[in-house]
Short mmCIF file of C-alpha atoms in Angstrom, two decimals:
data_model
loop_
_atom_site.label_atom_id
_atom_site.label_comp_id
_atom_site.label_asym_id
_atom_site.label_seq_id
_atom_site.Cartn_x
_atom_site.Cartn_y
_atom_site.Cartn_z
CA UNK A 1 9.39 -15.01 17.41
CA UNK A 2 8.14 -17.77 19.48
CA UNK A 3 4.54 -17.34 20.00
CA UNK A 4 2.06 -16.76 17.34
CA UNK A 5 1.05 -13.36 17.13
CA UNK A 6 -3.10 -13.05 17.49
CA UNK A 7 -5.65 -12.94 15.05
CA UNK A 8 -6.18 -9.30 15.41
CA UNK A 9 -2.47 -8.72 14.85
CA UNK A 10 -2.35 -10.61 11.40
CA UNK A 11 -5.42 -8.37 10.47
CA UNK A 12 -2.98 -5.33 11.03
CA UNK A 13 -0.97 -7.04 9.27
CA UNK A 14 -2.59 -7.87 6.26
CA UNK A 15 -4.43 -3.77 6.17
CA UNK A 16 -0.95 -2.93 6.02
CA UNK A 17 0.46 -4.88 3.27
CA UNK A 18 -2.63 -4.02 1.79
CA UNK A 19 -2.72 -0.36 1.91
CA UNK A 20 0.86 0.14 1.10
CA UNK A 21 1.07 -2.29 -1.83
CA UNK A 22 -2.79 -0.74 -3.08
CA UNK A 23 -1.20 3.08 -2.78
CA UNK A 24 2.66 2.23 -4.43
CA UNK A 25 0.27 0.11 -7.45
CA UNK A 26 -1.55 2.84 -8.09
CA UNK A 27 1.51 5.24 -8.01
CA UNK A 28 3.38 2.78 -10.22
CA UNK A 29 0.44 2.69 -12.78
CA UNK A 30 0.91 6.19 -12.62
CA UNK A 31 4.22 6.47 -13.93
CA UNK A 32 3.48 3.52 -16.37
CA UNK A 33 1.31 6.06 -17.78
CA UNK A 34 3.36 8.61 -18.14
CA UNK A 35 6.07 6.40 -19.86
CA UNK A 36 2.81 5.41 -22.40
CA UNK A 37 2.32 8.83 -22.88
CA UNK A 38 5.79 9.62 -23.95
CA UNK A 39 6.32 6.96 -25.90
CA UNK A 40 3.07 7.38 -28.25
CA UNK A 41 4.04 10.99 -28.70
CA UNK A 42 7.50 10.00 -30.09
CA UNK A 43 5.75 7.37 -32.34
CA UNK A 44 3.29 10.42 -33.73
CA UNK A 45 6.84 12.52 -34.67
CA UNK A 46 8.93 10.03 -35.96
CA UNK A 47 6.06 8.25 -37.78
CA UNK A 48 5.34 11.66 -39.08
CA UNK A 49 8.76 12.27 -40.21
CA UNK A 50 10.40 11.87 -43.51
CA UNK A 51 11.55 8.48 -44.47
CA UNK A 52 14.97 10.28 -44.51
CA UNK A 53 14.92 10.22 -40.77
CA UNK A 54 18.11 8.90 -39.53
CA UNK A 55 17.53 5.57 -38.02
CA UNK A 56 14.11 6.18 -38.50
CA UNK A 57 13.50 2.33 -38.65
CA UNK A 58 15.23 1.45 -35.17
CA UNK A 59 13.54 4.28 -33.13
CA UNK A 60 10.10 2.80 -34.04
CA UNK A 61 11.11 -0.77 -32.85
CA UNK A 62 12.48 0.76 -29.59
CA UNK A 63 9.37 2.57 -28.98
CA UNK A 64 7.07 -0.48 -30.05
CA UNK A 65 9.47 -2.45 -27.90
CA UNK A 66 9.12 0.31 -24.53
CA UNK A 67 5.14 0.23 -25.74
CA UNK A 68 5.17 -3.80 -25.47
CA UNK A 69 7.08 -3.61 -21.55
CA UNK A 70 4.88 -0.91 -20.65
CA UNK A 71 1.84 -3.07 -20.93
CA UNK A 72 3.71 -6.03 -19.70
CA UNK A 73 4.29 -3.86 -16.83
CA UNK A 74 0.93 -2.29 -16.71
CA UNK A 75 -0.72 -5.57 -16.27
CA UNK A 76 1.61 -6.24 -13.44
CA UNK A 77 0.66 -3.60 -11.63
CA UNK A 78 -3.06 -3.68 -12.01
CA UNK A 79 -3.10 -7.18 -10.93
CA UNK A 80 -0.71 -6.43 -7.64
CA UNK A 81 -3.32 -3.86 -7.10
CA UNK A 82 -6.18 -6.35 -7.26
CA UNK A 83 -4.16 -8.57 -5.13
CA UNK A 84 -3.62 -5.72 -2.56
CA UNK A 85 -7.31 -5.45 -1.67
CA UNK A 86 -7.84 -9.21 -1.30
CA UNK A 87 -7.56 -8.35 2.40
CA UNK A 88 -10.97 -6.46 2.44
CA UNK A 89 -12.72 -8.14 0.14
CA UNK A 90 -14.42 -10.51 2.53
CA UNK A 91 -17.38 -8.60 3.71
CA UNK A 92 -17.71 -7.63 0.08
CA UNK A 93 -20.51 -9.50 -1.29
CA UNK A 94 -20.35 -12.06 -4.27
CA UNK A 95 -17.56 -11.57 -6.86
CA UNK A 96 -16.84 -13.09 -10.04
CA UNK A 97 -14.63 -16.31 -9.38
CA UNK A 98 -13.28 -16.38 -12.83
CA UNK A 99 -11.76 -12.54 -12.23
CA UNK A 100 -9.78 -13.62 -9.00
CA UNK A 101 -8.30 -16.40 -11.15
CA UNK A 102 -7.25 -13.94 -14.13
CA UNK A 103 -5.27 -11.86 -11.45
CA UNK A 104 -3.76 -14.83 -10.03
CA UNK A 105 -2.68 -16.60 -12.99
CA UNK A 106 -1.12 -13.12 -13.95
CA UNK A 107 0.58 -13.33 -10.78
CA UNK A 108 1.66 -16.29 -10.38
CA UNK A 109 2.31 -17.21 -14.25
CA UNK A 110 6.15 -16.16 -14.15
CA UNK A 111 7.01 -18.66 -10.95
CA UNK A 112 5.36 -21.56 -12.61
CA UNK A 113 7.38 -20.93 -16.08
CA UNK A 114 10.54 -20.82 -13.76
CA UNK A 115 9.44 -24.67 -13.35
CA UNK A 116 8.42 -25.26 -17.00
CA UNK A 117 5.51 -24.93 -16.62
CA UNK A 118 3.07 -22.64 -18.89
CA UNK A 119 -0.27 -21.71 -16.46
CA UNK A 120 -3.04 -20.43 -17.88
CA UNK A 121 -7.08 -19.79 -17.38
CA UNK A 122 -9.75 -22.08 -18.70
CA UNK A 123 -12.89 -21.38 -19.63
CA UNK A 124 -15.57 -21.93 -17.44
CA UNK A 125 -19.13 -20.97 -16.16
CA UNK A 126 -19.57 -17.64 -14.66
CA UNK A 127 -19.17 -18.83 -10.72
CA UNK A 128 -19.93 -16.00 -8.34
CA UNK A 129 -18.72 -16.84 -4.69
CA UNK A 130 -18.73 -15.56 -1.45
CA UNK A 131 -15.30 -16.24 -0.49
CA UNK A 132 -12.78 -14.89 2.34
CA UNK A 133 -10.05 -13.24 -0.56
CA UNK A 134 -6.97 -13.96 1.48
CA UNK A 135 -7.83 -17.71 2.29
CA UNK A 136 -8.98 -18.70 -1.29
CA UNK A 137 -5.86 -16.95 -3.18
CA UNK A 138 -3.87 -18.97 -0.32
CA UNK A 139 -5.55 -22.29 -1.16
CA UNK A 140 -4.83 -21.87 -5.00
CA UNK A 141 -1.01 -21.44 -4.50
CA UNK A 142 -0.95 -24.41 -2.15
CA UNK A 143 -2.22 -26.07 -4.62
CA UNK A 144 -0.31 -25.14 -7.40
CA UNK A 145 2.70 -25.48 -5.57
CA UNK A 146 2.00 -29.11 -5.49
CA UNK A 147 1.92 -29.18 -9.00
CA UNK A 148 5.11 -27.40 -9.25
CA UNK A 149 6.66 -30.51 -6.55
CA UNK A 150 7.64 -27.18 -4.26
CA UNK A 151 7.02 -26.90 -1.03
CA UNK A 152 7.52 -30.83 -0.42
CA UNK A 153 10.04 -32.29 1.80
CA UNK A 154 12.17 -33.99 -0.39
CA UNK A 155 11.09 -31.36 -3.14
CA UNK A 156 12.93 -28.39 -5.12
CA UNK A 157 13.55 -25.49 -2.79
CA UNK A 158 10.60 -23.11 -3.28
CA UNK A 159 11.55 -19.99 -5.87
CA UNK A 160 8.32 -18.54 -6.27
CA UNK A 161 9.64 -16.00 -4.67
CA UNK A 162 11.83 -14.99 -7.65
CA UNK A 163 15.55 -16.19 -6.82
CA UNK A 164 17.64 -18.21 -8.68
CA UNK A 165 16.47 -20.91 -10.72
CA UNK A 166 18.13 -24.52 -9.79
CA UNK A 167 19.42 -25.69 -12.81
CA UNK A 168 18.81 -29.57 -11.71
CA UNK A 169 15.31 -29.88 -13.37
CA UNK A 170 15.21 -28.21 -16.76
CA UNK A 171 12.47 -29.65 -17.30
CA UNK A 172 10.04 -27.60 -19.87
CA UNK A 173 6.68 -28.65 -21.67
CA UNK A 174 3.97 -28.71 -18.92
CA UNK A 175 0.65 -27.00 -18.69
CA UNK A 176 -1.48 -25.88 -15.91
CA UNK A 177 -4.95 -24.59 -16.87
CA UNK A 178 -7.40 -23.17 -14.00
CA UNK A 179 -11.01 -22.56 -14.65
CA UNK A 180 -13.95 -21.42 -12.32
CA UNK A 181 -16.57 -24.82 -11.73
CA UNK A 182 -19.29 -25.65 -9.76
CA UNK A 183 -19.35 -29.71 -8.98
CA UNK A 184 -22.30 -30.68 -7.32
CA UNK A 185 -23.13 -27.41 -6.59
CA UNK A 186 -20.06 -26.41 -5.22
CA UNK A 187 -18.16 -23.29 -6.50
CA UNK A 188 -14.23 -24.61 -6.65
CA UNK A 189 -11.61 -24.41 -9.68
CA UNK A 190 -11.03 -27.61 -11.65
CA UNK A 191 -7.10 -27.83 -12.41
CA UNK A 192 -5.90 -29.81 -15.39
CA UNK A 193 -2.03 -30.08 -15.12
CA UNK A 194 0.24 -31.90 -17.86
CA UNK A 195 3.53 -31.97 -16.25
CA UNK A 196 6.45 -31.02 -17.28
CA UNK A 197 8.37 -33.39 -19.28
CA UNK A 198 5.84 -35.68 -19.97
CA UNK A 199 6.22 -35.17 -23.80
CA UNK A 200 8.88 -37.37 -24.10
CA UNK A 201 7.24 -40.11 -21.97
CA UNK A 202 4.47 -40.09 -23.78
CA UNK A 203 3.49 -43.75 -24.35
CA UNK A 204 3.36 -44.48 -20.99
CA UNK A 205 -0.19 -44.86 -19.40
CA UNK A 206 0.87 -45.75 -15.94
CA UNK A 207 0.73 -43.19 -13.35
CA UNK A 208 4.61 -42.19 -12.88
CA UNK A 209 5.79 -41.70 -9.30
CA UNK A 210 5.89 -38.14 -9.31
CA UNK A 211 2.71 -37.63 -10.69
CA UNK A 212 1.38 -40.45 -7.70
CA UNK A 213 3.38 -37.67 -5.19
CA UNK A 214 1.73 -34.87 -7.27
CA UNK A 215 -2.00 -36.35 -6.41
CA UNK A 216 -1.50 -36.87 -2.43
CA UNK A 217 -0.18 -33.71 -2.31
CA UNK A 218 -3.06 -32.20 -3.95
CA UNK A 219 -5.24 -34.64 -1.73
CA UNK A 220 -3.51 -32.69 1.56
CA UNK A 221 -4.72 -29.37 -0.07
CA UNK A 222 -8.12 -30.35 0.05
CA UNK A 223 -8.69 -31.28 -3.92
CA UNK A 224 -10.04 -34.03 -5.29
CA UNK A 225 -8.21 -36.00 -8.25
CA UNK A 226 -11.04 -36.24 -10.85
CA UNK A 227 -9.10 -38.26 -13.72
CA UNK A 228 -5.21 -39.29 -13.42
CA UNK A 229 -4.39 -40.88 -16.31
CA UNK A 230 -0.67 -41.10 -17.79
CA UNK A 231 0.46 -37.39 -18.02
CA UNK A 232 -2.63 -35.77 -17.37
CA UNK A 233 -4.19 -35.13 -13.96
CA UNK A 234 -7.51 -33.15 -13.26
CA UNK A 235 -8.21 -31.63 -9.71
CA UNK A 236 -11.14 -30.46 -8.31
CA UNK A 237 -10.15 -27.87 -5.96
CA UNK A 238 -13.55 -27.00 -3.61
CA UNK A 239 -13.78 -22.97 -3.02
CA UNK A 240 -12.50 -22.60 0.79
CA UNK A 241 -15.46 -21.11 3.04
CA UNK A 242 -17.59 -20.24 -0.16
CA UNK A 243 -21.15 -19.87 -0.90
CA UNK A 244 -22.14 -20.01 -4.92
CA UNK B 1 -17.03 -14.55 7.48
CA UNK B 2 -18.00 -14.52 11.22
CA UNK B 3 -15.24 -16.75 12.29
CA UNK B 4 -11.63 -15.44 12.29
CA UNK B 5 -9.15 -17.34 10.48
CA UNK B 6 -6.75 -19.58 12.02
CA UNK B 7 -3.67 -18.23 12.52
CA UNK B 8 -2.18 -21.40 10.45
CA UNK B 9 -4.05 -19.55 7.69
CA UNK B 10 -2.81 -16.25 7.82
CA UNK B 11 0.40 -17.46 8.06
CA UNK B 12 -0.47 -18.97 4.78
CA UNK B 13 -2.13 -15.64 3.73
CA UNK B 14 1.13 -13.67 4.22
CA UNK B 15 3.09 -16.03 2.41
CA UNK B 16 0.85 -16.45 -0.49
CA UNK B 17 0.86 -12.55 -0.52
CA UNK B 18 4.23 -12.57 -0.48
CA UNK B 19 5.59 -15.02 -2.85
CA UNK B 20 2.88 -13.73 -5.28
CA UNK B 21 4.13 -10.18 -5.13
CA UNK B 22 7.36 -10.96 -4.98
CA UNK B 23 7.53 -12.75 -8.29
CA UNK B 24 5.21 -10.06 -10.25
CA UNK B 25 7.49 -6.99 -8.46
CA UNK B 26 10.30 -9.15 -10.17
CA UNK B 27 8.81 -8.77 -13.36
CA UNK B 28 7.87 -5.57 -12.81
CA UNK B 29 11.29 -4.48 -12.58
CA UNK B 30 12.49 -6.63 -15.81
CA UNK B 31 9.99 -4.58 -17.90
CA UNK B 32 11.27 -1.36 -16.41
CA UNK B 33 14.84 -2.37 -17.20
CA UNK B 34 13.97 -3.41 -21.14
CA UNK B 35 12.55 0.38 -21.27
CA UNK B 36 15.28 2.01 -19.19
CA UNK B 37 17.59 0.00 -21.90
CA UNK B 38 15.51 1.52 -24.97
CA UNK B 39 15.42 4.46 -23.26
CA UNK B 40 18.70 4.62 -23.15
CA UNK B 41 19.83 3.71 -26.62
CA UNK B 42 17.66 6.18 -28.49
CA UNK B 43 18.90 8.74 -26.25
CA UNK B 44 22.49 7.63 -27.67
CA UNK B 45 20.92 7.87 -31.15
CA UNK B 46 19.56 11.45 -30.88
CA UNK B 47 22.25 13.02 -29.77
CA UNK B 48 24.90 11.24 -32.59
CA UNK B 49 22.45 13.25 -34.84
CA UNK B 50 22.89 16.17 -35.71
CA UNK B 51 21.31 19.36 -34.68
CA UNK B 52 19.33 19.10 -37.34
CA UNK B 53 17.28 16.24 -36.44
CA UNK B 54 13.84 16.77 -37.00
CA UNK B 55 11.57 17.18 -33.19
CA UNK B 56 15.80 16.81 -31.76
CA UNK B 57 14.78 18.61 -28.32
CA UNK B 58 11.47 17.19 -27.94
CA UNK B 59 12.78 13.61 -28.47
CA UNK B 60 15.48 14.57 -25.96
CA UNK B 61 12.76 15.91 -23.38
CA UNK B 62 10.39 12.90 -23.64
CA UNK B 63 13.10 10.28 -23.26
CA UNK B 64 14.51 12.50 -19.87
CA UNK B 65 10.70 12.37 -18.94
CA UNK B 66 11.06 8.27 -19.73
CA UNK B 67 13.68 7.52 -17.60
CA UNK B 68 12.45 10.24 -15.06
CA UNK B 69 9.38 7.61 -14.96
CA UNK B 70 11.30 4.71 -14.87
CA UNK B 71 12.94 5.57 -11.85
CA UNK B 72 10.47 6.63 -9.83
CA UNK B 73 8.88 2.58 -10.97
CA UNK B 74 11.85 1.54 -9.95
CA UNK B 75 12.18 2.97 -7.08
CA UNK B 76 8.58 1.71 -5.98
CA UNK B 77 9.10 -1.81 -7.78
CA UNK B 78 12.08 -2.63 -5.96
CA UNK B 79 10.48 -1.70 -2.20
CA UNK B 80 7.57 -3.23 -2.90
CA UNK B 81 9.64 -6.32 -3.49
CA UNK B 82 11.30 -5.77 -0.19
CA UNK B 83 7.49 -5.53 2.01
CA UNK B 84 6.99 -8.80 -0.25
CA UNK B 85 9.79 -10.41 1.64
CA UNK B 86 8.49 -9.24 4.93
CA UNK B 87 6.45 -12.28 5.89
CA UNK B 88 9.48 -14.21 6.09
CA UNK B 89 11.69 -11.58 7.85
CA UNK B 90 11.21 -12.74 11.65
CA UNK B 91 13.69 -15.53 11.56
CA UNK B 92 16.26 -13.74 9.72
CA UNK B 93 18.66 -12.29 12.37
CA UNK B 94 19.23 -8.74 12.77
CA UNK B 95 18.45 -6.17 10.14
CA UNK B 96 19.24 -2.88 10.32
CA UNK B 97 15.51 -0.56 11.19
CA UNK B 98 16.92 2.50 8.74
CA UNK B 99 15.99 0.50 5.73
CA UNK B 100 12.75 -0.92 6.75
CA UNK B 101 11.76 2.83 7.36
CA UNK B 102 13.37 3.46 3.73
CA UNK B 103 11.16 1.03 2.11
CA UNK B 104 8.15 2.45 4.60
CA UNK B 105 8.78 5.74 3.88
CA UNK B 106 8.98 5.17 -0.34
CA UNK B 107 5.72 3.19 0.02
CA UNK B 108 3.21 5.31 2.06
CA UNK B 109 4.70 8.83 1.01
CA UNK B 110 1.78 9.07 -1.63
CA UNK B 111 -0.77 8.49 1.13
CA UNK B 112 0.46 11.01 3.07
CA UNK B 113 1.16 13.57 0.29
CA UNK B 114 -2.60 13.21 -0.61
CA UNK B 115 -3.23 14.31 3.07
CA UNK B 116 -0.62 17.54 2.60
CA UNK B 117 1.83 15.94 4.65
CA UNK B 118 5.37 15.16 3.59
CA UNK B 119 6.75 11.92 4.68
CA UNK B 120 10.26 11.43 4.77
CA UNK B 121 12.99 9.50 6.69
CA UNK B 122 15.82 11.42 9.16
CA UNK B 123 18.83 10.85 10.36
CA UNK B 124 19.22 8.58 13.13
CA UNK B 125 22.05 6.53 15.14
CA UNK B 126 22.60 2.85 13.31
CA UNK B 127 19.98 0.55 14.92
CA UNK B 128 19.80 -3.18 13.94
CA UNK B 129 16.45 -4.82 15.29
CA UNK B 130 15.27 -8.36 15.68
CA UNK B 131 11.59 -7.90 14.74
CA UNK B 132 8.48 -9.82 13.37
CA UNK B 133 9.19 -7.76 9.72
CA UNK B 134 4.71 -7.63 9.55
CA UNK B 135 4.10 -6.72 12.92
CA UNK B 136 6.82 -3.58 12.84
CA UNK B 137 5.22 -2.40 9.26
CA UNK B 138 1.51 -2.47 11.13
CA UNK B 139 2.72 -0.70 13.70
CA UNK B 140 4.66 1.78 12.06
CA UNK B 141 1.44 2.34 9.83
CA UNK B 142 -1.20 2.98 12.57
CA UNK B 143 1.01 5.67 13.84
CA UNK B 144 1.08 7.17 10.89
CA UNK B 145 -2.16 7.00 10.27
CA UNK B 146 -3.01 8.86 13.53
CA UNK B 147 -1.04 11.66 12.23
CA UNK B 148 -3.01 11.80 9.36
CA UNK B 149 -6.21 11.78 11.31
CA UNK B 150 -6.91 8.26 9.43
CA UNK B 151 -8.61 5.67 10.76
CA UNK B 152 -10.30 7.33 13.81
CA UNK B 153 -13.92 7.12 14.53
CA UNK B 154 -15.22 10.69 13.39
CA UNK B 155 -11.88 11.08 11.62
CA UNK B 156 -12.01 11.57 7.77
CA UNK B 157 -12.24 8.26 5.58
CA UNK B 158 -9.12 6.45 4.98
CA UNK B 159 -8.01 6.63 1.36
CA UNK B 160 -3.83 5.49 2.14
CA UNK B 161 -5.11 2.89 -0.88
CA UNK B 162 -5.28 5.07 -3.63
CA UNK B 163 -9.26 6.23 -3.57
CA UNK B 164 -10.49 9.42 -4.31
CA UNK B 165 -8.96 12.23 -1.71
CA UNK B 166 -11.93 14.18 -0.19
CA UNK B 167 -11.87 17.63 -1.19
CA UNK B 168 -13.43 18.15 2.40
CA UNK B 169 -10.01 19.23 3.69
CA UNK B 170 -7.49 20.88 1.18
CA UNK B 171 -4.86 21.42 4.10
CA UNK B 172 -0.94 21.85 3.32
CA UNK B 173 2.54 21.61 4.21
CA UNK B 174 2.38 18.96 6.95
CA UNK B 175 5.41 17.18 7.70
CA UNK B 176 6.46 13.70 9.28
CA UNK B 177 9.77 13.21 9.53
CA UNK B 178 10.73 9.22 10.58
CA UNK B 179 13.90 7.89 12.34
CA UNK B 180 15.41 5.03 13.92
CA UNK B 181 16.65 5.73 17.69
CA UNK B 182 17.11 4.10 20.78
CA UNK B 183 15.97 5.44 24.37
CA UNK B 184 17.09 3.83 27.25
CA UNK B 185 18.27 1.08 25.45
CA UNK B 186 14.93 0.14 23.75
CA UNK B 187 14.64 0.60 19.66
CA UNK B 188 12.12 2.52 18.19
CA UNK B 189 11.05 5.16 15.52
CA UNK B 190 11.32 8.64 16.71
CA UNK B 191 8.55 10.59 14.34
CA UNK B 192 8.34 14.62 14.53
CA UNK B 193 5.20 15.69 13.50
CA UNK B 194 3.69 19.04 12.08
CA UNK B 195 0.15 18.48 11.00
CA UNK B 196 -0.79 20.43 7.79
CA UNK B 197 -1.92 24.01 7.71
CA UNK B 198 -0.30 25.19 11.14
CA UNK B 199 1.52 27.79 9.16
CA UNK B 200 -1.60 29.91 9.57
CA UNK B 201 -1.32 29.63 13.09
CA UNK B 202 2.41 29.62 13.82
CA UNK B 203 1.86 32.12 16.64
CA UNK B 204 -0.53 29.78 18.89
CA UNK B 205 1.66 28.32 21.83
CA UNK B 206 -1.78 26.17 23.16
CA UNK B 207 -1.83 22.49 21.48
CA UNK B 208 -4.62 22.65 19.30
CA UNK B 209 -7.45 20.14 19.78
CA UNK B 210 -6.68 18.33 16.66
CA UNK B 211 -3.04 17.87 18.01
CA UNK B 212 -4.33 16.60 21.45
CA UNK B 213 -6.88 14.03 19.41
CA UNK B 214 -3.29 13.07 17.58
CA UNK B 215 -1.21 12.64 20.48
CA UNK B 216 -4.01 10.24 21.75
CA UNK B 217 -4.58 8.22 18.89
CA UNK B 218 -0.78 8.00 19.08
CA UNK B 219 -0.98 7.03 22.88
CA UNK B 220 -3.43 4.08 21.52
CA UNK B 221 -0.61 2.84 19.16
CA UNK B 222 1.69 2.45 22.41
CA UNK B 223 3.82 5.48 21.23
CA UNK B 224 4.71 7.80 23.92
CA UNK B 225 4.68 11.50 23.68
CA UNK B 226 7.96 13.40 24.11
CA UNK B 227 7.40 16.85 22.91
CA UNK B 228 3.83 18.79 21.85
CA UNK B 229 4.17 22.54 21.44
CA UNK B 230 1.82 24.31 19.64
CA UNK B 231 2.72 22.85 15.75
CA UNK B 232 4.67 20.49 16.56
CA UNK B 233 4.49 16.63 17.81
CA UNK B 234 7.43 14.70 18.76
CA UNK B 235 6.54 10.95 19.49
CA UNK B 236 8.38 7.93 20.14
CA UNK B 237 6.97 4.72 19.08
CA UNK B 238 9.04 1.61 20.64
CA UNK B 239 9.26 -1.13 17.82
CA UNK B 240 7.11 -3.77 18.88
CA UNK B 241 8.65 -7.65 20.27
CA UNK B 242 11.81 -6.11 19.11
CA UNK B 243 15.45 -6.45 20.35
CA UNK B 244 17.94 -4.46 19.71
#
């Protein structure tokens, strides 16, 4: 597919993503539900049952257990769902900056712990921003990416994506907290990242090499390193096309 | 947002899309398993007991309805995983079009449904298809969407994402029926079409006007009309940049 398809071809393309992922979360919430429903009415009988209920004990961990995946899963799928109208959320008006990160760092959350990596959302002031959804969602996986040393060349083969885990860098122990900021006026997300690892290295106050490749890669993205200092590095990452 | 994006950043749009929903469908489907798996186990449980478990047949019923539920997740978890991989499709080589209409089909069959039509996939000859994987799901869409009578000026509001359905037109037992064919060498989807509620008027011979507005719509989408007698539409919509 040599030539770049045109702009109004990648709108398609992004309706459609977004319609059929927006329709199948909704369906899939749907059936969560159902499951929810189920379940609580076989905690209500058994928990209203006799002690003497055979196995009595092991059917309410199961159903706690189904209860606990349901929600896991529930959470999913509202969050896909957000993600799924990102596309048309442009002409939109001002949203809240700190709700796009919730639904990204539920997102995301599972491909950065695949790199040891524990991501999470920061307090912060309410930010509201006029923002294209696609291009600022884009920006903050770029960026996190570079925290996670994918996407590099020379760097782990991405797995975002879910495959296998590469069993070369078992590294564990980092940290990657987003929160909503306005610097100067401008609405962005301030990224602290500890990486992983860096526990054991403690002492040191230099600047290791990877944390140096971290930081120009970060630069590329657009952010600005704020304070790089042994294992700790702080981004300013400036809202792409936004108005506070 | 007056200025379209560069296609540089859709690309990155797609992929961010992509890799995001790829991971949480991922997840998704771990939950489902740990509940299929619970599921499963007390269903083992109650039916060692005896018949004289307390609520036995209602415990039975609810876990069916569980796994019921779980399947149909499944079902949607694992093809929206698959239209997460899509962005990254076009340099893969061949793949064969029956199971991108599979996934299509499992996706948008909801949106359809809430428009009385029944999607579903036919039969058709084996047809492997190099294709931009985005571009053939847009494609594929709008069609469908001119069936529906979506997306037309004048045409009813488009709700394919899971809004309320307008109770403006209560119409029935529609069909679409997609497959994969090849005429004259070139691949494509061969849909038949009967729009809802043409029972009523199974004796008319004249397309109706709706059906003309369809087959024009459909005209727009570069499909090609093969067949339109009275209730029914047959239309064959080349797969686009594709070869076979």
């Amino acid at each position: 597919m040599a030539v770049p398809a045109a702009t109004a071809g990648d709108d398609a393309a992004h309706e459609c993503v977004g319609r059929l992922a927006a329709s199948a979360t909704h369906e899939l919430q749907n059936a969560l539900a159902v499951i929810r429903e189920s379940a609580g009415l076989m905690q209500d009988l058994v928990s209203l049952c006799s002690e003497g209920l055979p196995h009595r004990d092991r059917l309410c961990t199961m159903l706690s257990l189904i209860q606990e995946q349901v929600a896991r899963g529930g959470d999913l799928a509202w969050n896909l769902n957000r993600l799924a109208h990102a596309w048309e959320e442009d002409g939109e008006g001002p949203r809240d900056l700190g709700a796009v990160l919730e639904e990204f760092v539920a997102l995301a959350r599972r491909g950065c712990a695949m790199r040891g990596v524990e991501l999470s959302q920061g307090e912060g002031p309410a930010v509201r921003v006029n923002a294209p959804g696609l291009a600022l969602r884009a920006s903050l996986l770029r960026a996190v990416r570079c925290c996670l040393g994918e996407g590099l060349p020379g760097g782990p083969a991405d797995d975002m994506a879910g495959e296998a885990v590469r069993s070369s860098r078992p590294a564990t122990g980092g940290a990657l907290v987003l929160r909503a900021a306005l610097q100067d006026g401008v609405p962005g997300v301030e990224m602290d990242f500890t990486p992983p690892g860096t526990r054991a290295a403690s002492g040191a106050t230099e600047l290791s090499t990877t944390s140096a490749d971290t930081a120009r890669c970060m630069q590329a993205c657009g952010a600005e390193v704020r304070q790089a200092e042994a294992a700790h590095l702080r981004f300013f990452l400036p809202c792409p096309n936004c108005t506070a």
